GROMACS .gro file of C-alpha atoms in nm:
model
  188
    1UNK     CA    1   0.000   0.000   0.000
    2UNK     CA    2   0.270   0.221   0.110
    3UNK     CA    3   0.435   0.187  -0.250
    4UNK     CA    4   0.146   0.237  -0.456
    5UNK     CA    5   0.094   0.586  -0.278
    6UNK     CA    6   0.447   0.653  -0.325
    7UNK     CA    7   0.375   0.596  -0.706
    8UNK     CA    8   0.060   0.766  -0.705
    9UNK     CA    9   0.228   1.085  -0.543
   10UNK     CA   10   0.519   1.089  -0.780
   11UNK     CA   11   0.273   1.068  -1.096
   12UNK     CA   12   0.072   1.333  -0.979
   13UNK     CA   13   0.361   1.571  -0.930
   14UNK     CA   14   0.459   1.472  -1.244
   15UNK     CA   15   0.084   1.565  -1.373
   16UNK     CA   16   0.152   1.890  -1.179
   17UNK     CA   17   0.491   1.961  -1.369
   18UNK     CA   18   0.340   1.882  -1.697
   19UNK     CA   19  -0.003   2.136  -1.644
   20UNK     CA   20   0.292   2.411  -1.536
   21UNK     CA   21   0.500   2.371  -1.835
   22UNK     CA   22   0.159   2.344  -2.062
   23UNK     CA   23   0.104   2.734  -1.927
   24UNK     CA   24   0.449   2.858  -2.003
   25UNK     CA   25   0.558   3.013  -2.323
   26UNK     CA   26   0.968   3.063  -2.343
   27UNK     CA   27   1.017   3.131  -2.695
   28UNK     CA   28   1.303   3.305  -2.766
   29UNK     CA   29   1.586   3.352  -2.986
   30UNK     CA   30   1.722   2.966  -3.090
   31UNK     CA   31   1.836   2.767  -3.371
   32UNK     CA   32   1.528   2.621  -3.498
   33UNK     CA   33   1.129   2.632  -3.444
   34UNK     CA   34   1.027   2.249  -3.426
   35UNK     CA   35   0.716   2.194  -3.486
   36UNK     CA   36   0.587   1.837  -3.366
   37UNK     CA   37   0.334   1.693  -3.607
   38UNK     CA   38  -0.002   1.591  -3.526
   39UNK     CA   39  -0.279   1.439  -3.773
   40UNK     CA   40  -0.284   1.488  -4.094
   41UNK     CA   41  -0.648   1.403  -4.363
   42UNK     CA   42  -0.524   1.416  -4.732
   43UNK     CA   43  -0.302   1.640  -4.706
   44UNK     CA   44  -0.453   1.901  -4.519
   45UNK     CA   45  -0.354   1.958  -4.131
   46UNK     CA   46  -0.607   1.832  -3.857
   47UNK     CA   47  -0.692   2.130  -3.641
   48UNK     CA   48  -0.474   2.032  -3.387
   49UNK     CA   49  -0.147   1.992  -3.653
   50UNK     CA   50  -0.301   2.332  -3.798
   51UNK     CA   51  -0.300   2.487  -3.459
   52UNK     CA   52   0.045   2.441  -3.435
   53UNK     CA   53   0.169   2.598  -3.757
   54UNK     CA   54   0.022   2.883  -3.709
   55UNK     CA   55   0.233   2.921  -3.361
   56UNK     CA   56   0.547   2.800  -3.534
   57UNK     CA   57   0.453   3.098  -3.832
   58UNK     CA   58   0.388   3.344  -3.575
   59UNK     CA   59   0.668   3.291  -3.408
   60UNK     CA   60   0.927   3.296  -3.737
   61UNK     CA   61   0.794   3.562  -3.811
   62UNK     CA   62   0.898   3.726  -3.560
   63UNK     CA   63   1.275   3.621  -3.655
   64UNK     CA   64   1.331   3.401  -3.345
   65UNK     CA   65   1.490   3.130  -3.557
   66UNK     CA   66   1.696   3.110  -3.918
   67UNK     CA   67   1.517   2.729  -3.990
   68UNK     CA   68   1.201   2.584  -3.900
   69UNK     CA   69   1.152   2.188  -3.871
   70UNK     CA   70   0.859   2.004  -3.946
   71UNK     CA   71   0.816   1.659  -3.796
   72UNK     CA   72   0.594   1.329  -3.825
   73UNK     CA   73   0.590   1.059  -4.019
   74UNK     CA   74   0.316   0.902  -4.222
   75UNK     CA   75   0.176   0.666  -3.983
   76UNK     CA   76   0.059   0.390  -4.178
   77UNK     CA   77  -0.083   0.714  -4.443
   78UNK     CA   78   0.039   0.594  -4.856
   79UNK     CA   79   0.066   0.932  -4.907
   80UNK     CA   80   0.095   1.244  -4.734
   81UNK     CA   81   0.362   1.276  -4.391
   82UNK     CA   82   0.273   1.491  -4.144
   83UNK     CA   83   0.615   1.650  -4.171
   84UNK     CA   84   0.554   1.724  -4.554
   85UNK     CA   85   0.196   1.818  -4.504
   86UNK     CA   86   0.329   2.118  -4.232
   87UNK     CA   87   0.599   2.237  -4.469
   88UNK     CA   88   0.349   2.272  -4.775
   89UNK     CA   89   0.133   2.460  -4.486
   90UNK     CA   90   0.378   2.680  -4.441
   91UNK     CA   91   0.508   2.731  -4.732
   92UNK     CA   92   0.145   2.857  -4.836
   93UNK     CA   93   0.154   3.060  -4.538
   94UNK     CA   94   0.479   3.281  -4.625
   95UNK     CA   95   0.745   3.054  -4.520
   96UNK     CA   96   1.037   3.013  -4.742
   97UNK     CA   97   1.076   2.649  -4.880
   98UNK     CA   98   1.456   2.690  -4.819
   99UNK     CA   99   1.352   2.810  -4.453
  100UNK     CA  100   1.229   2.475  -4.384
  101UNK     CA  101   1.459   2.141  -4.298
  102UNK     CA  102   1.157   1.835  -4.284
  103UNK     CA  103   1.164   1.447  -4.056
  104UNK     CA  104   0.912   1.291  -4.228
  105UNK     CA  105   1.040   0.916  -4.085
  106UNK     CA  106   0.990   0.979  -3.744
  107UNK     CA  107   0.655   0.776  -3.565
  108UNK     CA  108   0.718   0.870  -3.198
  109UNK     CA  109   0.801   1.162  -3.001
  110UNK     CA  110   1.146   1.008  -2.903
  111UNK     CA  111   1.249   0.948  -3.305
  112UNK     CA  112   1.143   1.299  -3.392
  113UNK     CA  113   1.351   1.467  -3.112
  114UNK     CA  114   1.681   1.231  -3.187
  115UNK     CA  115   1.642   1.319  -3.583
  116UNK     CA  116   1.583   1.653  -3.493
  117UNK     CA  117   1.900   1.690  -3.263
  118UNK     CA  118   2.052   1.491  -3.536
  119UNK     CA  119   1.931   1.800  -3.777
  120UNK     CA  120   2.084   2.070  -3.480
  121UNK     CA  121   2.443   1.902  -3.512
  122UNK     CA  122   2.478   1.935  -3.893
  123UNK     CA  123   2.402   2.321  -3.842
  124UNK     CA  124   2.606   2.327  -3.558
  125UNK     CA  125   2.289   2.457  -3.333
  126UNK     CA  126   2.242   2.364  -2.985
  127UNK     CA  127   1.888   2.497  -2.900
  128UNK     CA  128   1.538   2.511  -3.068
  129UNK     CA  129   1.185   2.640  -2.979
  130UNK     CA  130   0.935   2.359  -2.959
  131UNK     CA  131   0.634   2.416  -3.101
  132UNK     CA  132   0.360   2.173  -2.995
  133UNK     CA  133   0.033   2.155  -2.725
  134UNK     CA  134   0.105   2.195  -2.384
  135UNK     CA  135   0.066   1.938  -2.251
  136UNK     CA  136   0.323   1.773  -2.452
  137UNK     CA  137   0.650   2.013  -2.387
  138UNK     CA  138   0.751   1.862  -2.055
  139UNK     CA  139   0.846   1.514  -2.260
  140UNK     CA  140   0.974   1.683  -2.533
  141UNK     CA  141   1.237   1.894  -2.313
  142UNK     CA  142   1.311   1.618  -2.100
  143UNK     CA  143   1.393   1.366  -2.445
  144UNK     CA  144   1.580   1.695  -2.575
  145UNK     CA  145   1.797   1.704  -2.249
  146UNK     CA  146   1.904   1.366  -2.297
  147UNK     CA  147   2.027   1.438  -2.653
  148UNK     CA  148   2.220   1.758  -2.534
  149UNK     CA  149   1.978   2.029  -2.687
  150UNK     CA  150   1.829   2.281  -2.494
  151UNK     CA  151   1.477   2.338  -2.566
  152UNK     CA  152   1.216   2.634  -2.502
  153UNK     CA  153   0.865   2.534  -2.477
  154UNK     CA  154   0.610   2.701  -2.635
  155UNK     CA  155   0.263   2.574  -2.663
  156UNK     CA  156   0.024   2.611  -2.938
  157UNK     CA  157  -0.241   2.829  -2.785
  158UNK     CA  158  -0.587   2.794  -2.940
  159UNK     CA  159  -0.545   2.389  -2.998
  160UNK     CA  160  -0.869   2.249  -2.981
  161UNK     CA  161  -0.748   1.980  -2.680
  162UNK     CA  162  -0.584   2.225  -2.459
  163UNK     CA  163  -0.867   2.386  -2.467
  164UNK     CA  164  -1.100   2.123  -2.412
  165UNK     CA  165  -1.089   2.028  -1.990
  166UNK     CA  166  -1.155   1.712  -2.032
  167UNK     CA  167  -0.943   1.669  -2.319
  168UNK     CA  168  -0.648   1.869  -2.184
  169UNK     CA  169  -0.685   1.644  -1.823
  170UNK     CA  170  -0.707   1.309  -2.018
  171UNK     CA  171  -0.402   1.375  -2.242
  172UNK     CA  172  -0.184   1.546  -1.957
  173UNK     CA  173  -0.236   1.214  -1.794
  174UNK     CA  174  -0.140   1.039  -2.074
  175UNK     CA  175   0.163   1.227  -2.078
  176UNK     CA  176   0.277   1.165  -1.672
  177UNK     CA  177   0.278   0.802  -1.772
  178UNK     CA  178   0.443   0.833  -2.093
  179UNK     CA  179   0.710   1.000  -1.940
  180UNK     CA  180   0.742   0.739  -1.616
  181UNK     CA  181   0.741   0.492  -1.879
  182UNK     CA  182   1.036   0.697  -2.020
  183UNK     CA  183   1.202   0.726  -1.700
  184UNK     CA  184   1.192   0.363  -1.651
  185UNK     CA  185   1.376   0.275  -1.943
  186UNK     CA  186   1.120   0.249  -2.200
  187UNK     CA  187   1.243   0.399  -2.515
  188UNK     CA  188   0.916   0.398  -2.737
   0.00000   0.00000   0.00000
């Protein structure tokens, strides 16, 4: 009994750390704007994935980065990645096409953040702004951290799950155990 509120404690501070980082923007001046991909339906963004470029727009346009980085993979789509579908989204939006580096093989969090650090190194950048929902910047720093970049959260504001209570509760939970599972070896 004793160990199970033990756990129980430690995931909701965890939960607690997560909602805090969901409500903090700290974009700034980096080496990239990642954007972390999110659905995509023929070719056009899901609201969420839309949501998101619009942040990661926003916020090159107001010079805080010389590259953007679009990332996702196709997830079992013939087609379209989300990675490709956010870089024709932005490029429709203003972005330069030469403005924009894309991993469209990544299927997980964990790959996108390695192939992006693997990105960082060949430009010889250490830091990024990540650009996704809230409730999903307190795994994506920590997996940066472990690859040696530094990364500034900023979340998405207007996504249709953060602001959605149930939504935003349901996947900030989702995230605590994610990221036990991470701290616990789990790789995935």
């Amino acid at each position: 009994m004793v160990w199970f509120m033990c756990v129980a404690l430690m995931e909701w501070a965890l939960y607690r750390a997560i909602r805090q980082q969901a409500a903090r923007d700290e974009a700034r001046p980096a080496d990239a704007i990642v954007v972390f991909g999110a659905a995509e339906y023929n070719g056009e963004p899901s609201p969420v994935l839309k949501a998101r470029l619009d942040h990661a727009f926003d916020l090159e346009e107001r010079g805080l980065a010389p590259v953007v980085i679009t990332t996702g993979g196709k997830g079992g789509e013939p087609i379209y990645s989300e990675a490709g579908v956010s870089r024709d989204y932005l490029v429709q939006k203003g972005v330069a096409k030469e403005k924009i580096l894309v991993d469209d093989r990544s299927e997980s969090t964990y790959e996108s953040v390695q192939a992006v650090a693997s990105l960082l190194r060949q430009l010889h950048g250490k830091t990024c702004v990540a650009v996704s929902d809230g409730f999903h910047l307190y795994r994506v720093k920590v997996f940066f951290r472990a690859v040696g970049v530094t990364a500034f959260g900023s979340p998405a504001p207007g996504s249709p799950i953060e602001s959605a209570p149930f939504d935003r509760r349901l996947y900030s939970w989702r995230e605590a155990l994610s990221t036990s599972l991470w701290y616990l070896g789990y790789k995935g």
